[in-house]
Short mmCIF file of C-alpha atoms in Angstrom, two decimals:
data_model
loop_
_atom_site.label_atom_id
_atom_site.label_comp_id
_atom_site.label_asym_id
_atom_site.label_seq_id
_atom_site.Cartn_x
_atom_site.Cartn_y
_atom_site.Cartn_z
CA UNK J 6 0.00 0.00 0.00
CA UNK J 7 0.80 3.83 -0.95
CA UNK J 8 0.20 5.00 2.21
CA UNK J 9 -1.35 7.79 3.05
CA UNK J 10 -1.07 10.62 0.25
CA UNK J 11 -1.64 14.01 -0.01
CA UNK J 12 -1.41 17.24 -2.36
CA UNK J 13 0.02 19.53 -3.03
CA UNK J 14 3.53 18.81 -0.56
CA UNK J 15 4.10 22.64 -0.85
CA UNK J 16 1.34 25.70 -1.42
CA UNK J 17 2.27 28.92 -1.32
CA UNK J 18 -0.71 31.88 -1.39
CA UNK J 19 -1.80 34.87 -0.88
CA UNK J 20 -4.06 36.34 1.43
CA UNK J 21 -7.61 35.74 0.50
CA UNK J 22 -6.94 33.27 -2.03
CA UNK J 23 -8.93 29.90 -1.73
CA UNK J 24 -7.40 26.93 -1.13
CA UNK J 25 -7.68 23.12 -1.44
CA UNK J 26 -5.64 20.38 -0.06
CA UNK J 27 -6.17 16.93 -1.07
CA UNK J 28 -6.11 13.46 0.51
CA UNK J 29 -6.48 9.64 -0.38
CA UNK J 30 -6.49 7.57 2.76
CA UNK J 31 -5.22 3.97 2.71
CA UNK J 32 -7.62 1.74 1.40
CA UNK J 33 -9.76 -0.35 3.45
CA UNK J 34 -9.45 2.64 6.35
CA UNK J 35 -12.69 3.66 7.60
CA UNK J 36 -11.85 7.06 9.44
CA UNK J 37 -10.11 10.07 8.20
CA UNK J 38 -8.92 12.69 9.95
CA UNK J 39 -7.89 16.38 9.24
CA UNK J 40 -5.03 17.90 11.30
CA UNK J 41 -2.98 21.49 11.53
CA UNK J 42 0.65 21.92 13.34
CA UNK J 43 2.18 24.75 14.37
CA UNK J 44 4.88 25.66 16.32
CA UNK J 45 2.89 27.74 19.12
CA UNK J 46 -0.10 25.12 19.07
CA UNK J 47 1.74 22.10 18.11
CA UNK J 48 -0.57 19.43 16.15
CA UNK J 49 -4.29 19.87 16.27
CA UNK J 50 -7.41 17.79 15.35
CA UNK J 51 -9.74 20.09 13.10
CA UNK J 52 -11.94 17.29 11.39
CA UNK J 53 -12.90 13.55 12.00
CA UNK J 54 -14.88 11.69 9.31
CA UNK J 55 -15.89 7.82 9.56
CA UNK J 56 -16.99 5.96 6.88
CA UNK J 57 -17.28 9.79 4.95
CA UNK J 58 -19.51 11.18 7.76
CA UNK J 59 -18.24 14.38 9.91
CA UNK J 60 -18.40 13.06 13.38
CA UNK J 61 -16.46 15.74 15.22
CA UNK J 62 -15.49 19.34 13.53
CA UNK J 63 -15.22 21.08 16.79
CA UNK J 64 -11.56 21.72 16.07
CA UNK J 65 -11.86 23.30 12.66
CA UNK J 66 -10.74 27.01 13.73
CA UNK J 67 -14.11 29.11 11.60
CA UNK J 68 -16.35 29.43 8.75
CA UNK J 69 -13.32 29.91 6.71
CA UNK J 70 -12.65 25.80 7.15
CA UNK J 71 -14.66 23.28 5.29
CA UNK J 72 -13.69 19.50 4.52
CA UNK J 73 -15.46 17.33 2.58
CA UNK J 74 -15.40 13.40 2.09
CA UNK J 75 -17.38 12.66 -1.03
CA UNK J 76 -16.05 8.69 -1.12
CA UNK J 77 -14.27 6.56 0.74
CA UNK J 78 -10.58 7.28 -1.09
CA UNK J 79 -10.47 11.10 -1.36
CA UNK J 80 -11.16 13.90 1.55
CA UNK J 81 -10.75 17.99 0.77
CA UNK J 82 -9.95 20.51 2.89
CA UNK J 83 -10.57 24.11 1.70
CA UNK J 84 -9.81 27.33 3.23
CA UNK J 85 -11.59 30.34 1.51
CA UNK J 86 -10.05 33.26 2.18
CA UNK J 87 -6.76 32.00 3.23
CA UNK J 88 -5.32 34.42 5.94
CA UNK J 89 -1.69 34.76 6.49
CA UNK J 90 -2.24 32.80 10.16
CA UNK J 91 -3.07 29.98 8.51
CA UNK J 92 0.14 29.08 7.56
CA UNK J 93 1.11 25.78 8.67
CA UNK J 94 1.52 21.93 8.01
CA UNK J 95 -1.66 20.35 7.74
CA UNK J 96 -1.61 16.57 7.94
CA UNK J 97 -4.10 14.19 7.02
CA UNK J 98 -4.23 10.77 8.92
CA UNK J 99 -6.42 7.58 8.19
CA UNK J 100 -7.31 4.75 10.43
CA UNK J 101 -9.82 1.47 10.86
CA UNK J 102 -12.27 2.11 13.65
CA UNK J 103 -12.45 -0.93 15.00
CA UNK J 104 -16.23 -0.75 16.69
CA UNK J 105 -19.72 1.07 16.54
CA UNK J 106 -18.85 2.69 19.72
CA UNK J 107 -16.17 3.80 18.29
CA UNK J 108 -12.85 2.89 19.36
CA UNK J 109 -9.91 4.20 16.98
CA UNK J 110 -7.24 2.23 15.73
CA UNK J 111 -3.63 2.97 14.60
CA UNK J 112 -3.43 6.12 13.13
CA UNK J 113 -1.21 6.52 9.79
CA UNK J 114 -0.56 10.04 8.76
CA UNK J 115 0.40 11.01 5.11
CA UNK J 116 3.43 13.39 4.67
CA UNK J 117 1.64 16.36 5.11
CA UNK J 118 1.05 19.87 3.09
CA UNK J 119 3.07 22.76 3.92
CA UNK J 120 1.08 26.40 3.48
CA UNK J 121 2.21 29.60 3.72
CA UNK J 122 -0.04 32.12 3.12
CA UNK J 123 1.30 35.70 2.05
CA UNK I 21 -11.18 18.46 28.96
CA UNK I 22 -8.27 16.19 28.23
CA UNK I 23 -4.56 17.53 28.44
CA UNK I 24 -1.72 15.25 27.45
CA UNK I 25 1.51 16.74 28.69
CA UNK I 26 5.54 15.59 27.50
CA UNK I 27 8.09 16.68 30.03
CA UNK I 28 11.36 17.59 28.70
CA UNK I 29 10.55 19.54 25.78
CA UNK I 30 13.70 18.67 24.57
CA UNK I 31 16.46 15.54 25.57
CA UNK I 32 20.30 15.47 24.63
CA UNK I 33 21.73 12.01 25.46
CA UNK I 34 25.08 9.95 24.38
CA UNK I 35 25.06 7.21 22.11
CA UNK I 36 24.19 3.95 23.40
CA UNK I 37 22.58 5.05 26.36
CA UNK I 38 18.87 3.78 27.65
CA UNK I 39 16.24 6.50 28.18
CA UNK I 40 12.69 7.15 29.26
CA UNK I 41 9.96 9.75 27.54
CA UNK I 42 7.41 10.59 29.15
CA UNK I 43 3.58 11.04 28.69
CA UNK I 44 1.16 12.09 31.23
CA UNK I 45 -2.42 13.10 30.99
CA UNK I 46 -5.32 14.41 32.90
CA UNK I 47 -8.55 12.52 32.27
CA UNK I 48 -7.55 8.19 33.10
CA UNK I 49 -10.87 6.71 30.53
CA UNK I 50 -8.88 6.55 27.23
CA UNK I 51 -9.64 4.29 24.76
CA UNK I 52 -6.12 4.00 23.62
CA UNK I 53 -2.65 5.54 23.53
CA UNK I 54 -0.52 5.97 20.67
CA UNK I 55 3.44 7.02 20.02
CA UNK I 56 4.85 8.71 17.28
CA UNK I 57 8.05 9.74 15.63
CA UNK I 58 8.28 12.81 13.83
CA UNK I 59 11.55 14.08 11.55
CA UNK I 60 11.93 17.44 10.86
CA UNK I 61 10.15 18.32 8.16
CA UNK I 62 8.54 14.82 7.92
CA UNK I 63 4.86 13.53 8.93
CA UNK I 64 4.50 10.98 11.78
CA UNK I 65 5.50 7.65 11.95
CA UNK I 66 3.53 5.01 14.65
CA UNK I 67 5.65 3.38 16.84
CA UNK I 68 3.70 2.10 19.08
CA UNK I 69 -0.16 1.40 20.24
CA UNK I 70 -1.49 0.44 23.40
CA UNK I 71 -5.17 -0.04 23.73
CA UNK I 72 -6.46 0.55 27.49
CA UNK I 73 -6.27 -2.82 28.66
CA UNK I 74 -3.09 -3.08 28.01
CA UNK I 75 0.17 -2.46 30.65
CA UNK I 76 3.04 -2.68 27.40
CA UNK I 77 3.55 -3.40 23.96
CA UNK I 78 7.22 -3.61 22.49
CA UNK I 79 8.34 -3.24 19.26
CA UNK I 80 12.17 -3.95 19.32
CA UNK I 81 14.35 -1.70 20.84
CA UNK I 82 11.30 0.35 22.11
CA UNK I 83 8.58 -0.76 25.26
CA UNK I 84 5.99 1.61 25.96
CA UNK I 85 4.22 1.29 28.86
CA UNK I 86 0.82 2.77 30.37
CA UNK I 87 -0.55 3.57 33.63
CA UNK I 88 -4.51 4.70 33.20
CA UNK I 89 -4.80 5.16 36.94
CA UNK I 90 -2.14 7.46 37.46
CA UNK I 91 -2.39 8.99 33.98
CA UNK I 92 0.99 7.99 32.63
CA UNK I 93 2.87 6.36 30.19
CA UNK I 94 6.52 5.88 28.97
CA UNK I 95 8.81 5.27 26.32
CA UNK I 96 11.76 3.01 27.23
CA UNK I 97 14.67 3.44 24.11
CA UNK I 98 17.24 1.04 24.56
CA UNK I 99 20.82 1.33 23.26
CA UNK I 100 20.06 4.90 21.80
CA UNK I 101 21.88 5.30 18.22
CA UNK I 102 21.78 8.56 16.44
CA UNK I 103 19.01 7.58 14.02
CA UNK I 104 16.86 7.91 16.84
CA UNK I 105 17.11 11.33 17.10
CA UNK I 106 13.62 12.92 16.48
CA UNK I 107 10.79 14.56 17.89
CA UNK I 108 8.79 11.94 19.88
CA UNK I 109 5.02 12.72 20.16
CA UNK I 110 1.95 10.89 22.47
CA UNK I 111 -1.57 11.11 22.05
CA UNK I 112 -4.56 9.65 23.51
CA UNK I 113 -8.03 9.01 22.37
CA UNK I 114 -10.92 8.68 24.78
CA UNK I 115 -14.46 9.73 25.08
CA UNK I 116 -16.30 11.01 22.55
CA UNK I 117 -13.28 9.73 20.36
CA UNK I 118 -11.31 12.73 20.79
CA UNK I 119 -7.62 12.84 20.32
CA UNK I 120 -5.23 14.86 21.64
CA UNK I 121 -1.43 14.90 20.95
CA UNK I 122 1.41 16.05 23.55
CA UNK I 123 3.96 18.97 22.14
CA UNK I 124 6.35 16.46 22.07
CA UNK I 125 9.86 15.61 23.31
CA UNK I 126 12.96 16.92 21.11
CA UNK I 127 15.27 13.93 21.40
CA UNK I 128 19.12 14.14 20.10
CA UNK I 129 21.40 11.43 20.53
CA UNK I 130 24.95 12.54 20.55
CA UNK I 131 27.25 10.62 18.56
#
């Protein structure tokens, strides 16, 4: 298997551009999760699909967020306008949730997307 | 709310010595507790799992251990070699399937 993958590795903006960062979990994964690191906040859960449902977006930061998981092998996340504070690594990560109640598995991350937003 | 805390920030050791890392965190139901390696400029790389019933899992030169009662859990490295050197990250996922990742430990073994 691939791995995890993502696109683009490297995105560089400016302010109040949109932008869309790609992701194809490994297959046979069930759960999908969006993440941002920084160095002030370190790595943070915005967005937690399973089996393409949002289950938790509590952590995406405002309006200005917005994933999408139209299939079971490709996730979006889309900023629109990108500010210059969003500038940071944003991982994607996919895992098989093992039961109904919900316990999470190994988590595999892909190799990230680097933003920086001018 | 669940805080997940790594303590140094950062660890310089020689070559060939055995060290811990450690994890602590606030709230003892987790479902599960997971370590990670991170190089610079890299994403994460699993090391290790250990689901909440568990007291270890090993994976060659590394044991990681957990302690739901008094919120801990440690990463045992023996005979460091340089290659380890990386940032070493915990997180736990509990209720409500939340996750939530430590800052992470610096590590750099000195040749």
């Amino acid at each position: 298997d691939a791995g995890v993958i993502q696109s683009p590795r490297h995105e560089v903006t400016e302010m109040g551009q949109e932008v869309t960062l790609r992701c194809k979990p490994i297959s046979g994964h069930n759960s999908l999760f969006w993440y941002r690191q920084t160095m002030m906040r370190g790595l943070e859960l915005l967005i937690y699909f399973n089996n393409n449902v949002p289950i938790d977006d509590s952590g995406m930061p405002e309006d200005r967020f917005s994933a999408k998981m139209p299939n079971a092998s490709f996730s979006t996340l889309k900023i629109q306008p990108s500010e210059p504070r969003d500038s940071a690594v944003y991982f994607c990560a996919s895992s098989l949730t093992i039961s109904a109640g919900g316990l999470l598995g190994e988590q595999f991350f892909g190799p990230g997307t680097r933003l920086t937003v001018l | 709310k669940q805080e997940v805390t790594q303590i140094p920030a950062a660890l310089s050791v020689p070559e060939g010595e055995n060290l811990v890392l450690n994890c602590s965190f606030t709230d003892s139901a987790i479902y599960n507790l997971q370590w990670f390696r991170q190089d610079p400029g890299k994403g994460l790389t699993s090391l290790l799992l250990i689901q909440s019933s568990q007291r270890e899992q090993t994976s060659g030169r590394l044991n990681a251990s957990l302690d739901k009662s008094s919120g801990r859990s440690t990463l045992y490295i023996a005979a460091s070699q340089p290659g380890d050197s990386a940032t070493y990250l915990c997180a736990v996922s509990g209720r409500d399937d939340k996750i939530i990742f430590g800052k992470g430990t610096r590590l750099h073994i000195l040749p």
